[in-house]
PDB file of C-alpha atoms and ligand atoms in Angstrom:
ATOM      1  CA  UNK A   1       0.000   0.000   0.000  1.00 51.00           C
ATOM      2  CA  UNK A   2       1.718   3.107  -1.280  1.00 55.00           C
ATOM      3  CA  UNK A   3       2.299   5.955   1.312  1.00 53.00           C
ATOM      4  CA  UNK A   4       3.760   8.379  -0.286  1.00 60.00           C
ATOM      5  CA  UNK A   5       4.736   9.254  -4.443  1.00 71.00           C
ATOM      6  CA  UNK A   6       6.979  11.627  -5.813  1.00 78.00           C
ATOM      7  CA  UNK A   7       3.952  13.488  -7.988  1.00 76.00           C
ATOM      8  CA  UNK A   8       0.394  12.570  -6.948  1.00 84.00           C
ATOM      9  CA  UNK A   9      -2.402  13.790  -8.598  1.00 96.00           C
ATOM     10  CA  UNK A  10      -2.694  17.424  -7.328  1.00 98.00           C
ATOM     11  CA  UNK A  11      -5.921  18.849  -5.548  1.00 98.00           C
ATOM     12  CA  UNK A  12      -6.513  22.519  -5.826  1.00 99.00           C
ATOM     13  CA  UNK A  13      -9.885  23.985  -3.345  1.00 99.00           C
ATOM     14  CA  UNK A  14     -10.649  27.489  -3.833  1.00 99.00           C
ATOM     15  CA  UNK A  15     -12.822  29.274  -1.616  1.00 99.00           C
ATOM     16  CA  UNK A  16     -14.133  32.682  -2.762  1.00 99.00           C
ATOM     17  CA  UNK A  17     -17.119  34.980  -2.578  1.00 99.00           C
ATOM     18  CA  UNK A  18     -17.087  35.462  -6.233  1.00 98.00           C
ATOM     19  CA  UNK A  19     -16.293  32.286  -7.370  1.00 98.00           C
ATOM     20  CA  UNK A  20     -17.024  33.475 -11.539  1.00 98.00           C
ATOM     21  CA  UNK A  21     -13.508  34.926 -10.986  1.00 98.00           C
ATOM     22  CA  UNK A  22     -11.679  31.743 -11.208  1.00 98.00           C
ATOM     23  CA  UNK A  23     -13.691  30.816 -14.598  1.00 98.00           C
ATOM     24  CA  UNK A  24      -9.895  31.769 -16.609  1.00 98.00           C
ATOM     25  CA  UNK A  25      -8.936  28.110 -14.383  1.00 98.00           C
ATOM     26  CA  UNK A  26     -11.074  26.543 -17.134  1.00 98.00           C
ATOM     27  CA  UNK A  27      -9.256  27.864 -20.084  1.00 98.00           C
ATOM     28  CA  UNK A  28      -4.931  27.552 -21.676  1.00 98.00           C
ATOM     29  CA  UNK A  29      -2.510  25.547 -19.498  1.00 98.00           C
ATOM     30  CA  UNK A  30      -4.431  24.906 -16.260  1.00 98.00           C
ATOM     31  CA  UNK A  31      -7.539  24.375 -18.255  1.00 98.00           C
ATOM     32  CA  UNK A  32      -6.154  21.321 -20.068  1.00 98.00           C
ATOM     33  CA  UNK A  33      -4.434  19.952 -16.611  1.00 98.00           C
ATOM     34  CA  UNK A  34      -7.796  19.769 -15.877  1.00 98.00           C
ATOM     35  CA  UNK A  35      -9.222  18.227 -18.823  1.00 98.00           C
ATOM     36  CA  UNK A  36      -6.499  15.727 -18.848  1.00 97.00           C
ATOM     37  CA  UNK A  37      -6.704  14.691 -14.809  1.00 97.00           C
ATOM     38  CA  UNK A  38      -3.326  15.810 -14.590  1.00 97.00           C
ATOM     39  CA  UNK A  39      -5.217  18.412 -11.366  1.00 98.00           C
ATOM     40  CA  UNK A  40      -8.526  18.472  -9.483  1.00 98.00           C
ATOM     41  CA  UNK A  41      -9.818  21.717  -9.379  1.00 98.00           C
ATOM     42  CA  UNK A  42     -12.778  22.873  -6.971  1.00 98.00           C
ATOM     43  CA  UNK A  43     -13.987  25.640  -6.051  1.00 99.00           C
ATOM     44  CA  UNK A  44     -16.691  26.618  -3.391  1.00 99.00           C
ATOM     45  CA  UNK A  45     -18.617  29.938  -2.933  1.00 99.00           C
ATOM     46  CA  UNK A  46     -18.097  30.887   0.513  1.00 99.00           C
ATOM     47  CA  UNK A  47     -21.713  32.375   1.030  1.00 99.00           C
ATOM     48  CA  UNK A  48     -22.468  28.953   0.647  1.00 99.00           C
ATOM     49  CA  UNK A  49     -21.655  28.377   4.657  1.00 98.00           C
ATOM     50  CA  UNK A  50     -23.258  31.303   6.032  1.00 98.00           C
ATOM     51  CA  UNK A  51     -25.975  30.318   8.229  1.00 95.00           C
ATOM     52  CA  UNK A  52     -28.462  33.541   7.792  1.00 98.00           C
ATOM     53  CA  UNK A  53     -30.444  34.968   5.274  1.00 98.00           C
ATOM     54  CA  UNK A  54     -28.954  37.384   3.684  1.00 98.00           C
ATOM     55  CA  UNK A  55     -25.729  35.016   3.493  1.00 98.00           C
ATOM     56  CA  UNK A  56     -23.585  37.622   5.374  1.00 99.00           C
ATOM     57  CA  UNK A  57     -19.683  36.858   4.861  1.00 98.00           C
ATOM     58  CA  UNK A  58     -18.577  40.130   6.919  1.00 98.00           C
ATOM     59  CA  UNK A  59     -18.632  42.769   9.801  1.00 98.00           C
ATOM     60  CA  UNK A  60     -17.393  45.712  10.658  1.00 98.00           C
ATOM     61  CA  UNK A  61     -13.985  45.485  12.355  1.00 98.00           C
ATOM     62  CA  UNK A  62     -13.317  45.533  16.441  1.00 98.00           C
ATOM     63  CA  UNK A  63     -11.090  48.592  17.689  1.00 98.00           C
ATOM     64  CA  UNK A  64     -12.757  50.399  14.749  1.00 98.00           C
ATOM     65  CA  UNK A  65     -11.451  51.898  11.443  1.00 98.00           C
ATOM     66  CA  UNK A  66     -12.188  51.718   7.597  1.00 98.00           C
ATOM     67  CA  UNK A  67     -14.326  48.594   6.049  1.00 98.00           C
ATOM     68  CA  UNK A  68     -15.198  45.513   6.962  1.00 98.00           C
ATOM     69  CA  UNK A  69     -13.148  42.549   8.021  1.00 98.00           C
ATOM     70  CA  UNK A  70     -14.697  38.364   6.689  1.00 99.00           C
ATOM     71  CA  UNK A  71     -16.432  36.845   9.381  1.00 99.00           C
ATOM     72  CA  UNK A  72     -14.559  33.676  10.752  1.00 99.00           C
ATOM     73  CA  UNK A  73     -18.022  31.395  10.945  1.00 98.00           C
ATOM     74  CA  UNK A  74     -18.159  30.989   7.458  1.00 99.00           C
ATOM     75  CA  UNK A  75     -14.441  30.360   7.123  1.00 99.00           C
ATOM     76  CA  UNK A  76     -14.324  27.517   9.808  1.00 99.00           C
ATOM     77  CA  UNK A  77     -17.253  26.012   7.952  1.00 99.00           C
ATOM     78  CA  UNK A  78     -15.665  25.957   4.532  1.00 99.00           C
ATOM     79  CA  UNK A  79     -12.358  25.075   5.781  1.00 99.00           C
ATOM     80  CA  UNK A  80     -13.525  21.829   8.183  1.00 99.00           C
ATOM     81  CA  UNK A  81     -15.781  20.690   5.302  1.00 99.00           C
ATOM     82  CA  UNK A  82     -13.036  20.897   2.338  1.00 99.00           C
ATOM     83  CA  UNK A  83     -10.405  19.291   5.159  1.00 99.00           C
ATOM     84  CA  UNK A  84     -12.794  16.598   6.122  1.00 98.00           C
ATOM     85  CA  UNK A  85     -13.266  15.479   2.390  1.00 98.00           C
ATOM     86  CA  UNK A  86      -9.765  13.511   2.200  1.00 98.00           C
ATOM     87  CA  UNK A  87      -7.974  13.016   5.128  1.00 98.00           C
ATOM     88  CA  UNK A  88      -5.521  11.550   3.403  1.00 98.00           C
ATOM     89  CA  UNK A  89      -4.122  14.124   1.854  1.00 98.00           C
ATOM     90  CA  UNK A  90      -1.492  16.503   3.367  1.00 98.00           C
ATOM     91  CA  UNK A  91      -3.347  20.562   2.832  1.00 98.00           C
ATOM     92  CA  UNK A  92      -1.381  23.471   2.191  1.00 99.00           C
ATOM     93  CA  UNK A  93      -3.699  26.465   3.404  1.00 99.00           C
ATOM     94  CA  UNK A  94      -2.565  29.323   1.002  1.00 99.00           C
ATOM     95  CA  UNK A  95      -3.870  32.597   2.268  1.00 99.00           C
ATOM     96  CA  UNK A  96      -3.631  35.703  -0.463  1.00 99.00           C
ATOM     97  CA  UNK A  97      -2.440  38.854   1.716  1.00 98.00           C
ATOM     98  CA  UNK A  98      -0.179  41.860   1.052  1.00 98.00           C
ATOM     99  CA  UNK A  99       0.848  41.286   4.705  1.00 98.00           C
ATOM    100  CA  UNK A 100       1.664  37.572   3.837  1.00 98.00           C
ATOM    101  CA  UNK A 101       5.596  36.349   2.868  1.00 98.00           C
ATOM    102  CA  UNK A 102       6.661  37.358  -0.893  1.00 98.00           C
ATOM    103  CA  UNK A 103       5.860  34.130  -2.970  1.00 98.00           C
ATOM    104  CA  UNK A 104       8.669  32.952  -4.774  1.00 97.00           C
ATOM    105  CA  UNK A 105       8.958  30.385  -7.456  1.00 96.00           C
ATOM    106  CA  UNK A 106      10.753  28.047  -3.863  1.00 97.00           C
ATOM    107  CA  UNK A 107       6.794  27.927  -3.166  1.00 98.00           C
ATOM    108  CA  UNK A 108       6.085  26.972  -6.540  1.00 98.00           C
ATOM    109  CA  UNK A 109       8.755  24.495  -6.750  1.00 97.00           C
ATOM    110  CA  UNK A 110       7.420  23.042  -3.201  1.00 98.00           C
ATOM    111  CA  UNK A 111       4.108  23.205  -3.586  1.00 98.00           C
ATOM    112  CA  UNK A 112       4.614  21.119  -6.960  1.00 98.00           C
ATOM    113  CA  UNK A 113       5.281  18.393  -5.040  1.00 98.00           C
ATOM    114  CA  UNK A 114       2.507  18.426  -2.338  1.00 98.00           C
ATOM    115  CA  UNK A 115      -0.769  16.730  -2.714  1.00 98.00           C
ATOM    116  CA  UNK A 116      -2.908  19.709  -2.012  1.00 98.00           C
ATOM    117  CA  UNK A 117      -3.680  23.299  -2.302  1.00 99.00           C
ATOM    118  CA  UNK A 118      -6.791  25.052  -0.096  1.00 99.00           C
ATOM    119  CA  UNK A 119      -6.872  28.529  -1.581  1.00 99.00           C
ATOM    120  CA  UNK A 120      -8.581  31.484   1.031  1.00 99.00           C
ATOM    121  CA  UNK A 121      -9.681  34.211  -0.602  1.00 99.00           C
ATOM    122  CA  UNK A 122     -10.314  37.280   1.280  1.00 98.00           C
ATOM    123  CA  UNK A 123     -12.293  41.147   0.112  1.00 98.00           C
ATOM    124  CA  UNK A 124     -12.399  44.076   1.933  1.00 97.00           C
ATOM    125  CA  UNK A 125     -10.259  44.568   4.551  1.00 98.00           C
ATOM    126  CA  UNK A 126      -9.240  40.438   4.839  1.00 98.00           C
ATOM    127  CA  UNK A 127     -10.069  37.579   7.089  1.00 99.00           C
ATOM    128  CA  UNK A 128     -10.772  37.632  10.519  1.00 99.00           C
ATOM    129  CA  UNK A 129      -7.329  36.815  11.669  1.00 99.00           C
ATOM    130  CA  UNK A 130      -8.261  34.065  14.222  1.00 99.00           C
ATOM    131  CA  UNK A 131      -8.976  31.795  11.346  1.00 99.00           C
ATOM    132  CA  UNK A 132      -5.492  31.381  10.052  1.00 99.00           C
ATOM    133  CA  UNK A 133      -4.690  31.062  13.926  1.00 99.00           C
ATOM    134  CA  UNK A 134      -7.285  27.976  13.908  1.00 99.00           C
ATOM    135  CA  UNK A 135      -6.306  26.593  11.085  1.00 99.00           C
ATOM    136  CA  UNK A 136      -2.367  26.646  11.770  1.00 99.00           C
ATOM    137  CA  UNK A 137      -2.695  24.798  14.316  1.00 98.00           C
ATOM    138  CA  UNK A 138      -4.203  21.855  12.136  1.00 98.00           C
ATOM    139  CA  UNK A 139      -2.304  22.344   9.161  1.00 98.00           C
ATOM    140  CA  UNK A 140       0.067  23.965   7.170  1.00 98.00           C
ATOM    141  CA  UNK A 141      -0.989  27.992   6.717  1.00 99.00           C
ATOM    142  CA  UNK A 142       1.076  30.140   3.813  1.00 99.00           C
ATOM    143  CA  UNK A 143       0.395  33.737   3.807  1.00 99.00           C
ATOM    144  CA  UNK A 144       1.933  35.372   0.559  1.00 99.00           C
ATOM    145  CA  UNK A 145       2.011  38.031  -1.129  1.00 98.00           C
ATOM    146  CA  UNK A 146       2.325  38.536  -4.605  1.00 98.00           C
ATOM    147  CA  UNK A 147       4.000  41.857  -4.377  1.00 98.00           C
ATOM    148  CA  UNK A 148       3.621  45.571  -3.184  1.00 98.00           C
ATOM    149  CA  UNK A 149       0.502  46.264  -4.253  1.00 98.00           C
ATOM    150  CA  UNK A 150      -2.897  45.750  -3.249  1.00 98.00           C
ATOM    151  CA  UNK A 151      -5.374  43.941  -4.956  1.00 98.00           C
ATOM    152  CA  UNK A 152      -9.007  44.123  -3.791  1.00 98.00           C
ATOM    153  CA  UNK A 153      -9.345  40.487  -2.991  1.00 98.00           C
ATOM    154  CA  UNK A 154      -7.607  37.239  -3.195  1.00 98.00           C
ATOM    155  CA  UNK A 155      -8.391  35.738  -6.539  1.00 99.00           C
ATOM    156  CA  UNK A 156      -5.975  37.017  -8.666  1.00 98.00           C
ATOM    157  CA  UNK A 157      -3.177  36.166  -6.559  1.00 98.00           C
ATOM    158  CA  UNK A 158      -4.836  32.760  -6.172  1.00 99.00           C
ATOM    159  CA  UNK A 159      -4.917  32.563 -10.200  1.00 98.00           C
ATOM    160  CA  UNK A 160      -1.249  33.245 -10.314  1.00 98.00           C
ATOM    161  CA  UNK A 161       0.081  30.865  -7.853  1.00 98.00           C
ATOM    162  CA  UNK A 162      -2.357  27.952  -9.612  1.00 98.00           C
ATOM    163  CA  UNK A 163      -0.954  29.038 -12.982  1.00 98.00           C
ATOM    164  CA  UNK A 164       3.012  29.226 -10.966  1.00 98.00           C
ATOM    165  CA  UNK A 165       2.481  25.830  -9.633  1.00 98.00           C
ATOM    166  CA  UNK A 166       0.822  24.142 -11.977  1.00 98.00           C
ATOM    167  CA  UNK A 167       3.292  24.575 -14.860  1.00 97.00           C
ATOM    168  CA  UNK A 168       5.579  22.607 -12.985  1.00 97.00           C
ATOM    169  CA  UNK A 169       3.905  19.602 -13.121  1.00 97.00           C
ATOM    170  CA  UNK A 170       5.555  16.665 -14.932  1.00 96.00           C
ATOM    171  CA  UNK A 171       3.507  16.242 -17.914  1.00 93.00           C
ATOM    172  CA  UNK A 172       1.995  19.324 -18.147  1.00 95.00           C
ATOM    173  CA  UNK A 173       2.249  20.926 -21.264  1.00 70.00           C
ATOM    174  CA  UNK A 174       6.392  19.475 -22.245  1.00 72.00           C
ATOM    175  CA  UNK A 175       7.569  19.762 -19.166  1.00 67.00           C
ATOM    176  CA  UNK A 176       9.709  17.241 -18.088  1.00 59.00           C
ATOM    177  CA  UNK A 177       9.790  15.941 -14.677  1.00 47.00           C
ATOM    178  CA  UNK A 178      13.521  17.465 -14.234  1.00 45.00           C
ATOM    179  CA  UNK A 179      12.094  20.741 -14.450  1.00 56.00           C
ATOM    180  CA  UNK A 180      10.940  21.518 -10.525  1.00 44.00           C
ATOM    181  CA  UNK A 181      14.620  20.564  -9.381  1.00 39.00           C
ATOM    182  CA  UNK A 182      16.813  22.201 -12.261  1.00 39.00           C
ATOM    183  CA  UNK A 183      18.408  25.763 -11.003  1.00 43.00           C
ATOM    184  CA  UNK A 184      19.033  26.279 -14.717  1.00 44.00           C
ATOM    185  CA  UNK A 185      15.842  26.186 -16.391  1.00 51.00           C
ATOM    186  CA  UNK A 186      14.377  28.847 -18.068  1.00 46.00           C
ATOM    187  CA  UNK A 187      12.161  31.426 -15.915  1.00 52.00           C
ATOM    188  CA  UNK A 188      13.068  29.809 -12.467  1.00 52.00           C
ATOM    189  CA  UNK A 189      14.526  33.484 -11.279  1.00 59.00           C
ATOM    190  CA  UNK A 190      17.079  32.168  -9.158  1.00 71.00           C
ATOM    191  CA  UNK A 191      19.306  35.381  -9.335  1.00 91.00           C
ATOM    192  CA  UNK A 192      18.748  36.233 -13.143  1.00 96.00           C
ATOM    193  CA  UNK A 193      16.026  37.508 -15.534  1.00 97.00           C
ATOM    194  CA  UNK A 194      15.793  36.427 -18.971  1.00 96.00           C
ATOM    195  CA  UNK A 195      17.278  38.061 -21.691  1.00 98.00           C
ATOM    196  CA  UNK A 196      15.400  39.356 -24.708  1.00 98.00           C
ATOM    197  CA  UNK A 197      14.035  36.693 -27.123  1.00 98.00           C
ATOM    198  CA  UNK A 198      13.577  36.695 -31.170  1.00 98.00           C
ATOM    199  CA  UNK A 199      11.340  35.552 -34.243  1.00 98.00           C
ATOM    200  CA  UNK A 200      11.083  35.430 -37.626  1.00 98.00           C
ATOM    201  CA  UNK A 201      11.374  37.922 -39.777  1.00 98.00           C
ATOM    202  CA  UNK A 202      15.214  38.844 -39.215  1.00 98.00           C
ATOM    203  CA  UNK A 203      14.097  42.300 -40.109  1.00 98.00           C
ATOM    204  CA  UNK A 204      11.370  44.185 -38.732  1.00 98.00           C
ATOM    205  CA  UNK A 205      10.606  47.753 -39.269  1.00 99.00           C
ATOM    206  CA  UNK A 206      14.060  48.575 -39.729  1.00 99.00           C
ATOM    207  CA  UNK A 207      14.971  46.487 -36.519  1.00 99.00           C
ATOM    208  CA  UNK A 208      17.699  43.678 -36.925  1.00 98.00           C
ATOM    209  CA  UNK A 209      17.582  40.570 -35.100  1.00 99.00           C
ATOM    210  CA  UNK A 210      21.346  40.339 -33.219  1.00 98.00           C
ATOM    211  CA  UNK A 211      23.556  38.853 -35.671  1.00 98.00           C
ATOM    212  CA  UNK A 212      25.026  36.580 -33.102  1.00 98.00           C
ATOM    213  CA  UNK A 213      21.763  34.355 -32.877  1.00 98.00           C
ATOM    214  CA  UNK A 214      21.737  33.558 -36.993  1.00 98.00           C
ATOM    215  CA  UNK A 215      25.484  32.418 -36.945  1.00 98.00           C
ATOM    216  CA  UNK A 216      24.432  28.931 -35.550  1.00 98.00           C
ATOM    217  CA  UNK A 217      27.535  29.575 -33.193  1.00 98.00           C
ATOM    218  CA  UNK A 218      25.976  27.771 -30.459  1.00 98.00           C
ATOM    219  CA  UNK A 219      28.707  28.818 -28.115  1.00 98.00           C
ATOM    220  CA  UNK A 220      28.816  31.945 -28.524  1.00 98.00           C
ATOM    221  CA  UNK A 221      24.857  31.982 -28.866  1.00 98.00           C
ATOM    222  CA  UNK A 222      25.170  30.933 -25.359  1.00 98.00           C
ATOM    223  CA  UNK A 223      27.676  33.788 -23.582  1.00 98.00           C
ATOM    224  CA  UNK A 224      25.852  36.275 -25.445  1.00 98.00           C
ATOM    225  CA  UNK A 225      22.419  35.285 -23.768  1.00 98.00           C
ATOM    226  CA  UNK A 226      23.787  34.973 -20.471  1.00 97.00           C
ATOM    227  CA  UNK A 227      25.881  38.649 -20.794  1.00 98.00           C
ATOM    228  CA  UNK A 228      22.169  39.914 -21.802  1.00 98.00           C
ATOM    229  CA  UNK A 229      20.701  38.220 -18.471  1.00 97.00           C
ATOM    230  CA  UNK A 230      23.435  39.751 -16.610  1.00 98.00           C
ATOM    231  CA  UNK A 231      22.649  43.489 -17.972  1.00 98.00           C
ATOM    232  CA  UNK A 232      19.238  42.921 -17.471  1.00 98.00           C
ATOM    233  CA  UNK A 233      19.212  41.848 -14.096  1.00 98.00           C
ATOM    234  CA  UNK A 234      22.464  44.733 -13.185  1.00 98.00           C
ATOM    235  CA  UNK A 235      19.611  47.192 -14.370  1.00 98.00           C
ATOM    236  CA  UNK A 236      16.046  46.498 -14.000  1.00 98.00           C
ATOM    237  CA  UNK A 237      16.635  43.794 -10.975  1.00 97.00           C
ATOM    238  CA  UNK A 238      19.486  45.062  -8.934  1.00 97.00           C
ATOM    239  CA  UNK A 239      17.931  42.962  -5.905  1.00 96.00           C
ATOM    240  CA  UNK A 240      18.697  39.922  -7.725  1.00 94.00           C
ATOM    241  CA  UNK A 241      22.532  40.392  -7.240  1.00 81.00           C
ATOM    242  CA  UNK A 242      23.179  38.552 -10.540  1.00 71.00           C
ATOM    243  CA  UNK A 243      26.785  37.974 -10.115  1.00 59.00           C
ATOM    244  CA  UNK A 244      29.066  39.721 -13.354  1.00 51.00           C
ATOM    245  CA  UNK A 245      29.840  36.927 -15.597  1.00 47.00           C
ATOM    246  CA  UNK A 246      33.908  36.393 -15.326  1.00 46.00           C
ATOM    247  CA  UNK A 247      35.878  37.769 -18.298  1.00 38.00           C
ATOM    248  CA  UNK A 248      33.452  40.457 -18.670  1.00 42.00           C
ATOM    249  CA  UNK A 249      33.593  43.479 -15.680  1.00 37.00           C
ATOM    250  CA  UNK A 250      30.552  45.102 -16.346  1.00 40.00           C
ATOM    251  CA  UNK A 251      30.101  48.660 -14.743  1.00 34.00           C
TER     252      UNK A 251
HETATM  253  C1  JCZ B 301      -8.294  40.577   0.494  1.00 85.56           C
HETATM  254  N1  JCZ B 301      -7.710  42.620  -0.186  1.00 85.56           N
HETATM  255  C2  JCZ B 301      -6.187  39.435  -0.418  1.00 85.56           C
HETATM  256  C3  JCZ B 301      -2.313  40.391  -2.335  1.00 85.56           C
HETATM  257  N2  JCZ B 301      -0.055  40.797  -3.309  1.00 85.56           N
HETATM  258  C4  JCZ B 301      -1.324  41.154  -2.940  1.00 85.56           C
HETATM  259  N3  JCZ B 301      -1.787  42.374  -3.097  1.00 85.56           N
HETATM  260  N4  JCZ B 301      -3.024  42.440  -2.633  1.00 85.56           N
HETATM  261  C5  JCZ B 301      -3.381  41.231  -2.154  1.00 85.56           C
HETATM  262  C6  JCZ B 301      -4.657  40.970  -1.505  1.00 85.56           C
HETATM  263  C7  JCZ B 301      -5.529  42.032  -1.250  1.00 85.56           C
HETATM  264  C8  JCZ B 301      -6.724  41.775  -0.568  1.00 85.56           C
HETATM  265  C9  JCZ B 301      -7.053  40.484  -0.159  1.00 85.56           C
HETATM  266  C10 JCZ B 301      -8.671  41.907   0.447  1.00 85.56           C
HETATM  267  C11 JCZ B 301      -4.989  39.683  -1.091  1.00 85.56           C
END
């Protein structure tokens, strides 16, 4: 009896008050996971668990100030009932914040190779802050941030880690099953940004393609991309600390 595999199938629960919002989950990449079983996908309208009439998910926030704060009744009802589905699974609670930890493509990487993803996605002025208490004590609880700005809810962050995590699946759209682990693939942003890429035609609009990628020099194809990653980074990504590539002392 198998306890553990190196790439179960991957469950993804989202829990949202406007659950329409997740419809792009259907379409591209993460649409044909789907399709092909590859992911489970749910999602669950969180007005669903209210208990009251007019299906109220919020209230206005103790010690005062702007807006209103999700109510945690709701939230512990969503949460037990998507936890008590498969207790055989190990949950990642992934909680959309600006006040949450930067995610990274590490969480991507990690989260690749879990079993399970519970998405909480907050409005107005977030979650009632006793529910990620709860729940941390039961499970795993990941507050991130996608960056520093502020979205109005948590759906769009939740998008982008599904679409981040997903991608890395073996079998998911060509990618091989080397791809989670290897510090040198393509758009893992360890500590440098891509350079810029080309197509057909060589000339466009009196713009040149850089001679150095049509001489079929594959070595020197190479040192030229990575001196491009390194100026990009040096100047658009300075926090990156892309080290200078040696031979070439870039100011
Ligand atoms: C709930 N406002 C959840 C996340 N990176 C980032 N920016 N903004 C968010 C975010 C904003 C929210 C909620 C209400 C996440």
């Amino acid at each position: 009896m198998p306890t553990s595999n190196a790439h179960p199938q991957l469950r993804i629960d989202i829990v949202s008050i406007f659950p329409d919002y997740l419809a792009p989950l259907e379409l591209s990449l993460v649409g044909k996971a789907r399709e092909a079983g590859q992911i489970d996908v749910r999602i669950h309208d969180l007005r669903d668990c209210t208990q009251d009439r007019h299906r109220t998910v919020d209230d206005t926030p103790y010690g005062g100030g702007p807006g209103m704060v999700m109510l945690p009744e709701p939230w512990g009802d969503a949460l037990d009932s998507i936890l008590g589905s498969d207790p055989s699974r190990t949950p990642v609670l992934v909680v959309p914040t600006p006040s949450g930890e930067r995610f990274t493509q590490a969480h991507a990487a990690k989260w690749a190779l879990g079993d399970w993803l519970i998405f909480a996605c907050g409005r107005y002025e977030g979650i009632d802050s006793r529910v990620m208490e709860h729940f941390g004590e039961r499970i795993h609880v990941a507050e991130v941030s996608l960056g520093d700005y502020v979205l109005a809810g948590g759906e769009v962050a939740a998008l982008a880690v599904t679409e981040a995590v997903v991608r890395l699946l073996p079998g998911v759209l060509g990618n091989s099953e080397s791809v989670v682990d290897d510090s040198f693939a393509p758009g893992r942003m360890a500590d440098l940004v891509e350079g810029p890429v080309y197509t057909k035609p060589p000339l466009w609009r009196g713009l040149e393609v850089p001679e150095v990628l049509l001489s079929g020099h594959h070595g020197r194809i190479e040192a030229w991309r990575l001196e491009q990653a390194h100026e990009r980074t040096r100047t658009r990504r300075p926090d990156l600390h892309g080290e200078t590539p040696s031979g070439d002392m870039a100011d």
